[in-house]
PDB file of C-alpha atoms in Angstrom:
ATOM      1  CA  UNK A1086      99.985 107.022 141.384  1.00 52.00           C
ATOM      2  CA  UNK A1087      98.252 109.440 143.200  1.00 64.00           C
ATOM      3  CA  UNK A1088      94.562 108.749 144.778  1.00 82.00           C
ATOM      4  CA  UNK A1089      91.606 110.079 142.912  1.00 92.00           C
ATOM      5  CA  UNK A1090      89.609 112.437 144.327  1.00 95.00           C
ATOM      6  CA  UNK A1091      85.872 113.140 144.808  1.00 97.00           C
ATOM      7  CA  UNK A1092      86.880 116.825 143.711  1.00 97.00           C
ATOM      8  CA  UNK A1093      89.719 116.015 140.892  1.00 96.00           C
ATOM      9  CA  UNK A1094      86.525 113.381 139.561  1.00 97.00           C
ATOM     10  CA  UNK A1095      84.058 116.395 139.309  1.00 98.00           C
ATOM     11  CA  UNK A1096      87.004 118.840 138.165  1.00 97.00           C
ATOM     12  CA  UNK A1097      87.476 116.256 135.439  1.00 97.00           C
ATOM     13  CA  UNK A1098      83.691 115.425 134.615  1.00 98.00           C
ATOM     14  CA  UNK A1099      83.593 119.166 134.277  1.00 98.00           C
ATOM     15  CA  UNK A1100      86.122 119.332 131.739  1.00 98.00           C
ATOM     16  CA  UNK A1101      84.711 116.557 129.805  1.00 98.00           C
ATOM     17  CA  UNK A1102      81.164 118.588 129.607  1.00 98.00           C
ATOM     18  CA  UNK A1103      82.787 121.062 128.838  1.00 98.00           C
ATOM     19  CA  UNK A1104      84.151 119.714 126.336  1.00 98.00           C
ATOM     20  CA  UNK A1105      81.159 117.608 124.786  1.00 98.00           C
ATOM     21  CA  UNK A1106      79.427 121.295 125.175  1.00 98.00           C
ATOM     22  CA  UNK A1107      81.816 123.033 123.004  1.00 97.00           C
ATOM     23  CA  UNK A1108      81.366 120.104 120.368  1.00 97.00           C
ATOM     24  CA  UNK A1109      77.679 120.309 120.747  1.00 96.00           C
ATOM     25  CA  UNK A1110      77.552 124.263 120.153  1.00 95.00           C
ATOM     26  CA  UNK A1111      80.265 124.230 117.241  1.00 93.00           C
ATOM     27  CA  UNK A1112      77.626 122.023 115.357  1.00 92.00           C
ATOM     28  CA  UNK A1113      75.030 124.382 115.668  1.00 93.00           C
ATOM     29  CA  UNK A1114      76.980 127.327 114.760  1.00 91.00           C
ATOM     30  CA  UNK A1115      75.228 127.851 111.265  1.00 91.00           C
ATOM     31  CA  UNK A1116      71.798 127.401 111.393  1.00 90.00           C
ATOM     32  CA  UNK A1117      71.906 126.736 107.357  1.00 92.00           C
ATOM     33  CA  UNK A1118      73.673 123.700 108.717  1.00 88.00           C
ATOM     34  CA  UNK A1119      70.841 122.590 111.503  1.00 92.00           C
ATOM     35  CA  UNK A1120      69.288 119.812 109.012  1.00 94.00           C
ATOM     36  CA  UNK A1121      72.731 118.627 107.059  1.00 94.00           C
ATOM     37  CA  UNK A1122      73.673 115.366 107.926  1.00 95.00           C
ATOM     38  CA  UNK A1123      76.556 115.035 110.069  1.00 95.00           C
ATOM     39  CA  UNK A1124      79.922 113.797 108.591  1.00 95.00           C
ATOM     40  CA  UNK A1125      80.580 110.327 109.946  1.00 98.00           C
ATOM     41  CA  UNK A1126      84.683 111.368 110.484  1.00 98.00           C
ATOM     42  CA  UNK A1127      82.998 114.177 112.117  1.00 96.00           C
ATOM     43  CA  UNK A1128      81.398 111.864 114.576  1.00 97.00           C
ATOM     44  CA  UNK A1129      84.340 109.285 115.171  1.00 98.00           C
ATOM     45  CA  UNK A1130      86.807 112.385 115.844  1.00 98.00           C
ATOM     46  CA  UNK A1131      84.138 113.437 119.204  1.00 98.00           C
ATOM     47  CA  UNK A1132      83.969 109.882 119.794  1.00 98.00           C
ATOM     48  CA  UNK A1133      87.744 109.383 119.468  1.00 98.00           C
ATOM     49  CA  UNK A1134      88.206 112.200 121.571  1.00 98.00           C
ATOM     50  CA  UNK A1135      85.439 111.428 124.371  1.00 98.00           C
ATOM     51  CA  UNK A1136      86.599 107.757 124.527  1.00 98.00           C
ATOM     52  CA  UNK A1137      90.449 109.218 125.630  1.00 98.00           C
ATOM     53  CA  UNK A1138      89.002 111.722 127.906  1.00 97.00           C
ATOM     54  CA  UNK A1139      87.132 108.453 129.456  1.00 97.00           C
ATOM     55  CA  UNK A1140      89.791 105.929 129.309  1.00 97.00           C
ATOM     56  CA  UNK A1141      92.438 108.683 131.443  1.00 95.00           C
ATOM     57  CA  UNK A1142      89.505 108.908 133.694  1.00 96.00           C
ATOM     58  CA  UNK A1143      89.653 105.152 134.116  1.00 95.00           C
ATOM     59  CA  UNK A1144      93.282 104.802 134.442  1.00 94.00           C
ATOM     60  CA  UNK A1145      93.622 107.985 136.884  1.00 93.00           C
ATOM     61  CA  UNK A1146      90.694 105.500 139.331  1.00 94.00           C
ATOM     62  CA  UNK A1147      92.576 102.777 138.816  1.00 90.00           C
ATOM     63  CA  UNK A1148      90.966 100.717 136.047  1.00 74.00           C
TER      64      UNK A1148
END
């Protein structure tokens, strides 16, 4: 497998801000919205999708 990077680790922290960003903003799209609780499938499908993001980040360092 190939070595890990300083710059493919910050091209892939990146993405995962991104992405976490993109989550962030789409909840905040409708203001009518601000004070609705959030949906708790709505919460495990980020966390679903951050924790993959995180594990291939582990695997690509070798852990």
């Amino acid at each position: 497998m190939a070595k890990l990077t300083e710059a493919k680790f910050a091209q892939l922290c990146a993405y995962i801000a991104t992405n976490a960003a993109r989550w962030a903003g789409d909840a905040l799209e409708l203001p009518k919205d601000h004070q609705r609780p959030v949906d708790a499938k709505t919460v495990k499908r980020f966390t679903d999708e951050m924790r993959g993001r995180l594990d291939r980040l582990d695997e690509l360092a070798g852990g």
